[in-house]
């Protein structure tokens, strides 16, 4: 609702209601400085009873008053987010001892976090300073007394240095959001002692060193995001929080085997391990076979996830800032999209492309009926395509290209009516391409190329006589290794004829040599006996046939 829809004089009268306890003017497009100018004017020392004020999503600008505590001395909830305030955070906020929620996010504030704030706002539970231009160290160890702090949101600023150890005194911490800063040093091991921790989100920093093994103690953790840091070492094998929903550690230097990590994490919705150095998901050096246990995750149809997201208004003592919604990059139909928040429960997929995976594709992959995309391309997978893939009713993109798959393409794969992208190119598949019905009638030659023994449209190679029907008891794996009997019989017959002809030729040569040998002996015998008759037909023991 715009300010033109309200009577300015009424707003000015509201500002003079000294008995007000709660006031929310969220998203009214108000302009001017605050609180001494503009349509809402709050005189100094006038609102002793006001405990909650929300003026977020407006156009207020200028500095936050130096003596803001004098205007609003008894506030417990203050939300001035999403405005155009600039300048520094006034140190006098530290004198607002009743503050429980302070949200200054999405403004143009600069400078450091006032030490007086961190020392004196002892009741503060939610401190939200996201997306400003704040800088310097986060807190000073000598002036930190926020022991009831539950959520700290400092993302989108220019903070430097290490994550301060003084924060280990905030034993009620549930959410720590440090995205897009310049923090360095190792991930503190004391974070593993934060038994209430639900969200730990620190991507796009310069953090280094291993993930502390103490993280295995975080039984309430739901979101872990350490993307784009310099984290190295192994992922702790004991790390399997029972409530974990999102794990994003891509673009680091992690290595080793996954072992038993995530073994009991049946709530897992997002697992992003890409661009690391694992040797045991997309763009890693993963080797060995695809684990069968993927069908125990939330990708099965009988699993449901509900994200617990709260409102962001400072509407009362129990209100809290909204839980940060993580952005996930998801590739489907050969295009990368960014998804955020609850929509992630409706968009699922598995991307293990560009690794060194071997062995057969587990038939259990066909049980992942929630997935919309499956990318196993550029690996060393062998065996046949599981017939259980026909169960993937929501699949939109299926890429099995650049592997060593063999056998025939299951004809029931045409049951996938949502499929928009399909590729089995550059394998060792044989037989006829799937029937060109529904969406399979739209796939081009590039979907099948690189399989010399495949035939049928859209390939230029037509199929000959239909292959012999396999025995009803023969399974897919036996069929995939079955030799074409027509080729066998033709090869056997040709080989047999060649062998017979070779034997006949050899025998004829032997007979000719024997005849010549006998003739030579007889000739020698007649010459010896003094018969110099050159007509061999007249010799003794020689018979000639006249033709």
Coordinates of C-alpha atoms in Angstrom, one line a residue:
X1 CA 0.0 0.0 0.0
X2 CA 1.4 3.4 -1.0
X3 CA 1.5 6.5 1.2
X4 CA -0.9 8.2 -1.1
X5 CA -3.6 5.8 0.1
X6 CA -3.4 7.1 3.6
X7 CA -4.0 10.4 5.2
X8 CA -0.6 12.0 6.1
X9 CA -2.1 13.8 9.0
X10 CA -3.3 10.4 10.5
X11 CA 0.3 9.1 10.3
X12 CA 1.6 12.2 12.1
X13 CA -1.0 11.6 14.8
X14 CA 0.2 8.0 15.1
X15 CA 3.6 9.4 15.8
X16 CA 2.2 11.3 18.7
X17 CA 0.5 8.3 20.3
X18 CA 2.9 8.0 23.2
X19 CA 1.1 4.9 24.6
X20 CA 1.9 2.8 21.5
X21 CA 3.5 -0.6 22.2
X22 CA 3.6 -2.1 18.8
X23 CA 3.9 -0.4 15.4
X24 CA 4.4 -2.0 12.0
X25 CA 4.6 0.2 8.8
X26 CA 6.2 -2.4 6.6
X27 CA 6.1 -1.8 2.8
X28 CA 4.3 1.6 2.7
X29 CA 6.8 3.3 0.4
X30 CA 7.5 6.0 3.0
X31 CA 10.3 8.5 2.3
X32 CA 12.4 10.9 4.3
X33 CA 14.8 10.5 7.3
X34 CA 13.8 8.7 10.4
X35 CA 12.6 9.2 13.1
X36 CA 12.7 13.0 13.2
X37 CA 11.4 13.8 9.6
X38 CA 8.9 12.4 7.1
X39 CA 5.3 11.4 7.5
X40 CA 6.0 9.6 10.8
X41 CA 7.6 11.9 13.4
X42 CA 8.7 10.5 16.8
X43 CA 9.7 13.2 19.3
X44 CA 12.6 12.5 21.6
X45 CA 11.7 10.6 24.9
X46 CA 8.1 10.3 23.7
X47 CA 7.6 6.6 23.2
X48 CA 8.6 5.0 26.5
X49 CA 6.1 2.1 26.0
X50 CA 7.0 1.2 22.4
X51 CA 8.5 -2.3 22.3
X52 CA 8.3 -3.3 18.7
X53 CA 8.9 -1.2 15.6
X54 CA 9.0 -2.4 12.0
X55 CA 9.5 0.2 9.2
X56 CA 11.1 -2.3 6.7
X57 CA 10.7 -2.2 3.0
X58 CA 10.4 1.6 2.6
X59 CA 12.5 4.4 1.2
X60 CA 13.8 5.9 4.4
X61 CA 17.3 7.3 4.0
X62 CA 20.1 9.2 5.8
X63 CA 21.9 8.2 9.0
X64 CA 20.4 6.3 11.9
X65 CA 20.2 8.9 14.6
X66 CA 23.2 9.0 16.9
X67 CA 20.9 9.0 19.9
X68 CA 18.5 6.4 18.7
X69 CA 18.2 5.1 22.2
X70 CA 16.7 8.4 23.3
X71 CA 13.9 8.0 20.7
X72 CA 13.2 4.3 21.4
X73 CA 14.6 3.4 24.8
X74 CA 12.4 0.4 25.5
X75 CA 12.4 -1.4 22.2
X76 CA 12.8 -5.2 22.1
X77 CA 12.3 -5.6 18.4
X78 CA 13.6 -3.1 15.8
X79 CA 13.4 -3.8 12.0
X80 CA 14.6 -1.1 9.6
X81 CA 15.7 -3.5 6.9
X82 CA 15.4 -2.9 3.1
X83 CA 15.7 0.9 3.2
X84 CA 18.4 3.3 2.1
X85 CA 20.0 4.1 5.4
X86 CA 23.8 4.9 5.3
X87 CA 26.6 5.9 7.5
X88 CA 27.7 3.9 10.6
X89 CA 25.7 1.9 13.1
X90 CA 25.4 4.3 16.1
X91 CA 27.1 3.0 19.3
X92 CA 24.1 4.2 21.3
X93 CA 22.2 1.1 20.1
X94 CA 24.3 -0.6 22.8
X95 CA 22.2 1.4 25.4
X96 CA 19.0 -0.3 24.2
X97 CA 19.4 -3.0 26.8
X98 CA 16.0 -4.6 26.1
X99 CA 16.7 -5.4 22.4
X100 CA 16.1 -9.0 21.5
X101 CA 15.8 -8.6 17.7
X102 CA 17.8 -6.1 15.6
X103 CA 17.5 -6.2 11.8
X104 CA 19.5 -3.6 9.8
X105 CA 19.9 -5.7 6.7
X106 CA 19.8 -4.5 3.1
X107 CA 20.8 -0.9 3.6
X108 CA 24.1 1.0 2.8
X109 CA 25.6 1.0 6.3
X110 CA 29.4 1.0 6.6
X111 CA 32.1 0.8 9.3
X112 CA 32.4 -1.7 12.0
X113 CA 30.0 -3.4 14.4
X114 CA 30.1 -1.1 17.5
X115 CA 31.8 -2.8 20.4
X116 CA 29.3 -1.2 22.8
X117 CA 26.5 -3.1 20.9
X118 CA 28.3 -6.5 21.4
X119 CA 29.1 -5.8 25.0
X120 CA 25.8 -4.2 26.3
X121 CA 22.9 -5.7 24.3
X122 CA 23.0 -8.7 26.6
X123 CA 19.5 -9.8 25.7
X124 CA 20.0 -9.8 22.0
X125 CA 18.9 -13.0 20.3
X126 CA 18.7 -12.1 16.6
X127 CA 21.3 -9.8 15.0
X128 CA 20.8 -9.4 11.3
X129 CA 23.2 -7.1 9.5
X130 CA 23.2 -8.8 6.0
X131 CA 24.0 -7.0 2.8
X132 CA 25.6 -3.8 3.8
X133 CA 29.1 -2.6 3.5
X134 CA 30.3 -3.4 7.0
X135 CA 34.0 -4.2 7.5
X136 CA 36.7 -5.1 9.9
X137 CA 36.8 -7.9 12.5
X138 CA 33.5 -9.4 13.4
X139 CA 33.8 -9.0 17.2
X140 CA 36.4 -8.2 19.7
X141 CA 37.1 -10.8 22.3
X142 CA 37.3 -8.3 25.1
X143 CA 33.9 -6.8 24.3
X144 CA 31.6 -9.6 23.5
X145 CA 28.7 -10.5 25.8
X146 CA 26.0 -11.8 23.4
X147 CA 25.6 -15.1 25.2
X148 CA 21.9 -15.5 24.3
X149 CA 22.6 -14.9 20.6
X150 CA 20.5 -17.4 18.5
X151 CA 21.0 -16.1 14.9
X152 CA 23.9 -14.1 13.5
X153 CA 23.5 -13.0 9.9
X154 CA 26.5 -11.0 8.6
X155 CA 26.4 -12.2 5.0
X156 CA 27.1 -9.9 2.1
X157 CA 29.6 -7.6 3.8
X158 CA 33.4 -7.1 3.9
X159 CA 34.4 -8.6 7.2
X160 CA 37.9 -10.0 7.4
X161 CA 39.9 -12.1 9.8
X162 CA 39.1 -15.2 11.7
X163 CA 35.8 -16.4 13.1
X164 CA 36.3 -15.1 16.7
X165 CA 36.6 -17.7 19.4
X166 CA 34.7 -15.4 21.8
X167 CA 31.5 -16.5 20.0
X168 CA 31.9 -19.9 21.6
X169 CA 30.2 -18.4 24.6
X170 CA 27.0 -18.1 22.5
X171 CA 25.8 -21.6 23.4
X172 CA 22.2 -20.9 22.1
X173 CA 23.4 -20.3 18.6
X174 CA 21.1 -21.9 16.0
X175 CA 22.1 -20.1 12.8
X176 CA 25.4 -18.6 11.6
X177 CA 25.4 -16.9 8.2
X178 CA 28.7 -15.5 6.9
X179 CA 28.3 -15.8 3.2
X180 CA 30.2 -13.4 0.8
X181 CA 32.8 -12.0 3.1
X182 CA 36.6 -12.1 3.3
X183 CA 37.0 -14.3 6.3
X184 CA 40.1 -16.5 6.6
X185 CA 41.7 -19.0 8.9
X186 CA 40.5 -22.4 9.9
X187 CA 37.0 -23.5 10.6
X188 CA 36.8 -23.3 14.5
X189 CA 36.4 -26.7 16.1
X190 CA 34.3 -25.1 18.9
X191 CA 31.4 -24.9 16.4
X192 CA 31.0 -28.6 16.9
X193 CA 30.0 -27.8 20.5
X194 CA 27.1 -25.7 19.4
X195 CA 24.5 -28.4 20.1
X196 CA 21.6 -26.2 19.0
X197 CA 23.2 -25.3 15.6
X198 CA 20.7 -25.8 12.7
X199 CA 22.2 -23.6 9.9
X200 CA 25.9 -23.2 9.3
X201 CA 26.3 -21.2 6.1
X202 CA 29.7 -19.7 5.2
X203 CA 30.3 -19.9 1.4
X204 CA 32.5 -17.6 -0.6
X205 CA 35.2 -16.8 1.9
X206 CA 38.8 -17.8 2.3
X207 CA 38.4 -20.4 5.0
X208 CA 40.9 -23.2 5.0
X209 CA 42.0 -26.4 6.7
X210 CA 39.9 -29.5 7.3
X211 CA 36.3 -29.8 8.4
X212 CA 36.6 -30.4 12.1
X213 CA 35.7 -33.9 13.3
X214 CA 33.7 -32.2 16.1
X215 CA 31.1 -31.5 13.4
X216 CA 30.0 -35.1 14.0
X217 CA 28.4 -33.9 17.2
X218 CA 26.0 -31.5 15.4
X219 CA 22.9 -33.7 15.8
X220 CA 20.5 -30.8 15.0
X221 CA 22.3 -29.5 11.9
X222 CA 20.0 -29.2 8.9
X223 CA 22.1 -27.0 6.5
X224 CA 25.8 -27.0 5.9
X225 CA 27.2 -24.7 3.2
X226 CA 31.0 -24.2 2.8
X227 CA 31.0 -23.6 -1.0
X228 CA 34.0 -21.8 -2.6
X229 CA 36.6 -21.8 0.2
X230 CA 40.0 -23.5 0.5
X231 CA 38.8 -26.3 2.7
X232 CA 41.0 -29.5 2.4
X233 CA 41.3 -32.9 3.9
X234 CA 38.7 -35.6 4.2
X235 CA 35.0 -35.3 4.9
X236 CA 34.7 -36.9 8.4
X237 CA 33.2 -40.4 8.0
X238 CA 31.2 -39.9 11.2
X239 CA 29.4 -36.9 9.8
X240 CA 25.8 -38.1 9.4
X241 CA 23.5 -35.7 11.2
X242 CA 20.0 -37.3 11.4
X243 CA 18.2 -34.1 10.4
X244 CA 20.6 -32.9 7.7
X245 CA 18.8 -31.6 4.6
X246 CA 21.4 -29.7 2.6
X247 CA 25.1 -30.3 2.3
X248 CA 27.0 -28.0 -0.1
X249 CA 30.8 -28.2 0.0
X250 CA 31.6 -27.8 -3.7
X251 CA 34.6 -25.9 -5.1
X252 CA 37.0 -26.7 -2.3
X253 CA 40.0 -29.1 -2.0
X254 CA 38.3 -31.9 -0.2
X255 CA 39.6 -35.4 -1.0
X256 CA 39.6 -39.0 0.0
X257 CA 36.7 -41.4 0.3
X258 CA 33.2 -40.7 1.5
X259 CA 33.1 -43.9 3.5
X260 CA 30.1 -43.8 5.9
X261 CA 29.3 -40.1 5.7
X262 CA 25.6 -39.4 5.4
X263 CA 24.9 -43.1 6.1
X264 CA 21.9 -42.3 8.4
X265 CA 20.9 -39.0 6.7
X266 CA 17.6 -40.0 5.3
X267 CA 16.4 -36.4 5.3
X268 CA 19.0 -35.3 2.8
X269 CA 17.6 -33.2 0.0
X270 CA 20.7 -31.5 -1.5
X271 CA 24.2 -33.0 -1.7
X272 CA 26.7 -30.9 -3.7
X273 CA 30.2 -32.2 -3.6
X274 CA 31.3 -31.0 -7.0
X275 CA 34.7 -29.6 -8.0
X276 CA 36.7 -31.3 -5.3
X277 CA 39.3 -34.0 -5.3
X278 CA 37.3 -37.0 -4.0
X279 CA 38.7 -40.3 -5.2
X280 CA 36.1 -42.6 -4.2
X281 CA 29.7 -36.4 -7.5
X282 CA 29.8 -34.0 -10.7
X283 CA 33.4 -33.1 -11.7
X284 CA 35.3 -35.0 -9.1
X285 CA 37.6 -38.0 -9.4
X286 CA 35.0 -40.3 -7.9
X287 CA 35.8 -43.9 -8.7
X288 CA 34.4 -47.4 -8.0
X289 CA 30.7 -48.1 -8.4
X290 CA 27.6 -46.0 -7.7
X291 CA 26.3 -46.8 -4.2
X292 CA 23.1 -48.8 -4.1
X293 CA 22.0 -46.9 -0.9
X294 CA 20.8 -43.8 -2.9
X295 CA 17.3 -45.2 -2.7
X296 CA 17.3 -44.7 1.1
X297 CA 17.5 -40.9 0.6
X298 CA 14.7 -38.4 0.2
X299 CA 14.8 -39.0 -3.6
X300 CA 12.3 -41.9 -3.1
X301 CA 8.6 -41.1 -3.7
X302 CA 7.6 -42.2 -0.2
X303 CA 9.6 -39.4 1.4
X304 CA 8.4 -35.9 2.2
X305 CA 10.3 -32.9 3.4
X306 CA 8.9 -29.8 5.0
X307 CA 11.1 -26.7 5.3
X308 CA 10.4 -24.8 8.5
X309 CA 10.5 -21.2 7.5
X310 CA 9.4 -18.4 9.8
X311 CA 8.2 -14.9 9.1
X312 CA 10.6 -12.0 9.0
X313 CA 8.6 -9.3 10.6
X314 CA 9.5 -7.9 14.0
X315 CA 5.9 -8.4 15.0
X316 CA 6.3 -9.2 18.6
X317 CA 8.5 -10.8 21.2
X318 CA 8.4 -14.2 19.5
X319 CA 9.1 -13.0 16.0
X320 CA 12.4 -13.9 14.4
X321 CA 14.2 -13.1 11.1
X322 CA 13.4 -15.4 8.3
X323 CA 15.6 -18.4 7.9
X324 CA 18.1 -17.8 5.1
X325 CA 17.1 -19.6 1.9
X326 CA 20.0 -21.2 0.2
X327 CA 20.4 -20.9 -3.6
X328 CA 21.1 -24.2 -5.4
X329 CA 22.5 -24.4 -8.9
X330 CA 20.7 -27.3 -10.6
X331 CA 21.4 -28.5 -14.1
X332 CA 18.6 -30.1 -16.1
X333 CA 17.9 -30.3 -19.8
X334 CA 21.5 -29.2 -20.4
X335 CA 20.8 -25.8 -18.8
X336 CA 21.8 -24.6 -15.3
X337 CA 19.1 -23.0 -13.2
X338 CA 19.2 -21.5 -9.7
X339 CA 16.6 -22.6 -7.2
X340 CA 15.9 -21.3 -3.7
X341 CA 13.8 -22.2 -0.7
X342 CA 10.8 -24.5 -0.7
X343 CA 10.9 -25.1 -4.4
X344 CA 13.9 -27.4 -3.8
X345 CA 11.5 -30.0 -2.4
X346 CA 10.0 -30.2 -5.8
X347 CA 13.2 -30.2 -7.9
X348 CA 15.4 -33.2 -7.4
X349 CA 18.2 -34.8 -9.4
X350 CA 21.4 -36.8 -9.4
X351 CA 24.5 -35.5 -11.2
X352 CA 27.5 -37.9 -11.1
X353 CA 28.9 -36.8 -14.5
X354 CA 32.6 -36.4 -15.3
X355 CA 34.0 -38.9 -12.9
X356 CA 35.7 -42.3 -13.0
X357 CA 32.8 -44.4 -11.9
X358 CA 32.8 -48.1 -13.0
X359 CA 30.8 -51.2 -12.8
X360 CA 27.1 -51.5 -13.6
X361 CA 24.3 -48.9 -12.9
X362 CA 22.5 -50.2 -9.8
X363 CA 18.9 -51.1 -10.6
X364 CA 18.0 -49.3 -7.4
X365 CA 18.5 -46.0 -9.3
X366 CA 15.1 -46.8 -10.8
X367 CA 13.6 -46.3 -7.3
X368 CA 14.5 -42.6 -7.2
X369 CA 11.1 -41.7 -8.5
X370 CA 11.3 -38.1 -7.3
X371 CA 14.2 -37.1 -9.5
X372 CA 13.8 -34.8 -12.5
X373 CA 17.3 -35.2 -13.9
X374 CA 19.9 -38.0 -13.9
X375 CA 23.3 -37.4 -15.4
X376 CA 25.8 -40.2 -15.4
X377 CA 27.7 -39.1 -18.5
X378 CA 31.5 -39.2 -19.0
X379 CA 32.3 -42.2 -16.7
X380 CA 33.4 -45.8 -17.2
X381 CA 30.0 -47.5 -16.5
X382 CA 29.4 -50.9 -18.0
X383 CA 26.6 -53.4 -18.2
X384 CA 23.1 -52.8 -19.5
X385 CA 20.7 -49.9 -18.9
X386 CA 18.4 -51.1 -16.0
X387 CA 14.8 -51.8 -17.0
X388 CA 13.8 -50.1 -13.7
X389 CA 14.5 -46.8 -15.4
X390 CA 10.9 -47.0 -16.6
X391 CA 9.9 -46.2 -13.0
X392 CA 11.4 -42.7 -13.3
X393 CA 8.0 -41.1 -14.2
X394 CA 9.1 -37.5 -13.4
X395 CA 12.4 -37.7 -15.2
X396 CA 12.9 -34.8 -17.6
X397 CA 16.6 -35.2 -18.5
X398 CA 18.5 -38.5 -18.8
X399 CA 22.1 -38.5 -19.9
X400 CA 24.1 -41.8 -20.0
X401 CA 26.4 -40.8 -22.8
X402 CA 30.2 -41.4 -23.0
X403 CA 30.3 -44.7 -21.0
X404 CA 30.9 -48.3 -21.9
X405 CA 27.3 -49.5 -21.6
X406 CA 26.3 -52.5 -23.7
X407 CA 23.2 -54.6 -24.5
X408 CA 19.9 -53.3 -25.8
X409 CA 18.0 -50.1 -24.8
X410 CA 15.0 -51.3 -22.8
X411 CA 11.9 -50.8 -24.9
X412 CA 9.9 -49.8 -21.8
X413 CA 12.0 -46.7 -21.5
X414 CA 9.4 -45.0 -23.7
X415 CA 7.1 -45.0 -20.7
X416 CA 8.8 -41.8 -19.5
X417 CA 6.4 -39.2 -20.8
X418 CA 8.1 -36.2 -19.2
X419 CA 11.5 -36.8 -20.8
X420 CA 12.7 -33.8 -22.8
X421 CA 16.5 -34.6 -23.0
X422 CA 17.8 -38.1 -23.7
X423 CA 21.3 -39.3 -24.6
X424 CA 22.9 -42.7 -24.7
X425 CA 25.5 -41.6 -27.3
X426 CA 29.0 -43.1 -27.4
X427 CA 28.5 -46.4 -25.7
X428 CA 28.5 -50.0 -27.0
X429 CA 24.7 -50.4 -27.2
X430 CA 23.2 -52.7 -29.9
X431 CA 19.9 -53.6 -31.4
X432 CA 17.0 -51.3 -32.3
X433 CA 16.5 -47.8 -31.1
X434 CA 13.3 -47.2 -29.0
X435 CA 10.1 -46.9 -30.8
X436 CA 9.5 -43.4 -32.0
X437 CA 6.4 -42.6 -30.0
X438 CA 5.4 -39.6 -27.9
X439 CA 8.5 -37.6 -26.9
X440 CA 10.9 -40.3 -28.3
X441 CA 9.8 -39.2 -31.7
X442 CA 11.5 -35.9 -31.1
X443 CA 15.0 -37.2 -30.2
X444 CA 17.6 -36.7 -33.0
X445 CA 20.5 -38.8 -34.2
X446 CA 22.8 -37.2 -31.7
X447 CA 21.0 -39.0 -28.9
X448 CA 22.2 -42.4 -30.2
X449 CA 25.4 -41.7 -32.2
X450 CA 28.6 -43.5 -31.4
X451 CA 27.0 -46.9 -31.0
X452 CA 28.1 -48.9 -34.1
X453 CA 25.7 -51.8 -33.4
X454 CA 22.6 -49.6 -32.9
X455 CA 20.1 -49.4 -35.8
X456 CA 16.8 -47.8 -36.6
X457 CA 15.5 -44.2 -36.8
X458 CA 16.8 -41.6 -36.3
X459 CA 20.1 -43.3 -37.1
X460 CA 20.9 -43.7 -40.8
X461 CA 21.5 -47.4 -40.3
X462 CA 18.4 -49.5 -40.9
X463 CA 17.8 -52.7 -39.0
X464 CA 17.8 -56.1 -40.9
X465 CA 15.8 -59.1 -39.9
X466 CA 14.5 -59.0 -36.4
X467 CA 16.7 -60.8 -33.9
X468 CA 15.6 -64.1 -32.4
X469 CA 13.2 -63.8 -29.5
X470 CA 15.1 -64.4 -26.3
X471 CA 14.0 -67.2 -23.9
X472 CA 11.4 -66.0 -21.4
X473 CA 13.7 -66.9 -18.6
X474 CA 16.6 -64.9 -19.9
X475 CA 17.2 -61.7 -18.0
X476 CA 18.5 -58.5 -19.3
X477 CA 22.1 -59.0 -18.5
X478 CA 22.1 -62.4 -20.4
X479 CA 20.4 -60.7 -23.3
X480 CA 23.0 -57.9 -23.4
X481 CA 25.8 -60.5 -23.8
X482 CA 23.9 -62.8 -26.2
X483 CA 25.7 -63.4 -29.5
X484 CA 23.7 -62.9 -32.7
X485 CA 23.1 -66.5 -33.9
X486 CA 22.7 -65.5 -37.6
X487 CA 26.2 -64.1 -37.6
X488 CA 27.4 -67.2 -35.8
X489 CA 26.0 -69.6 -38.4
X490 CA 27.2 -67.6 -41.4
X491 CA 30.7 -67.4 -39.9
X492 CA 30.8 -71.1 -39.1
X493 CA 29.6 -72.1 -42.6
X494 CA 32.1 -69.9 -44.3
X495 CA 34.9 -71.2 -42.1
X496 CA 33.9 -74.8 -42.8
X497 CA 33.9 -74.3 -46.6
X498 CA 37.3 -72.6 -46.5
X499 CA 38.8 -75.5 -44.4
X500 CA 37.3 -78.2 -46.8
X501 CA 38.7 -76.4 -49.9
X502 CA 42.1 -76.1 -48.3
X503 CA 42.2 -79.8 -47.5
X504 CA 41.2 -80.7 -51.1
X505 CA 43.9 -78.4 -52.6
X506 CA 46.5 -79.9 -50.3
X507 CA 45.5 -83.5 -51.4
X508 CA 45.6 -82.6 -55.1
X509 CA 49.1 -81.1 -54.6
X510 CA 50.2 -84.3 -52.8
X511 CA 48.9 -86.6 -55.6
X512 CA 50.7 -84.5 -58.3
X513 CA 53.9 -84.7 -56.4
X514 CA 53.6 -88.5 -56.0
X515 CA 52.9 -89.0 -59.8
X516 CA 55.9 -86.9 -60.7
X517 CA 58.1 -88.9 -58.3
X518 CA 57.0 -92.2 -59.8
X519 CA 57.6 -90.9 -63.3
X520 CA 61.0 -89.8 -62.4
X521 CA 61.9 -93.1 -61.0
X522 CA 60.6 -95.0 -64.0
X523 CA 62.5 -92.8 -66.3
X524 CA 65.7 -93.3 -64.5
X525 CA 65.1 -97.1 -64.5
X526 CA 64.6 -97.2 -68.3
X527 CA 67.7 -95.1 -69.0
X528 CA 69.7 -97.4 -66.9
X529 CA 68.5 -100.4 -68.8
X530 CA 69.8 -98.8 -71.9
X531 CA 66.5 -97.9 -73.3
X532 CA 66.9 -94.5 -74.7
X533 CA 63.5 -94.2 -76.1
X534 CA 62.3 -90.7 -75.4
X535 CA 58.6 -91.7 -75.7
X536 CA 57.7 -92.4 -72.1
X537 CA 54.4 -94.0 -73.1
X538 CA 56.3 -96.9 -74.5
X539 CA 58.2 -97.5 -71.3
X540 CA 57.5 -100.5 -69.1
X541 CA 55.0 -100.1 -66.3
X542 CA 53.8 -96.8 -67.8
X543 CA 50.3 -96.4 -69.2
X544 CA 49.1 -93.3 -71.1
X545 CA 45.5 -92.3 -71.8
X546 CA 44.9 -90.8 -75.2
X547 CA 42.5 -87.9 -75.2

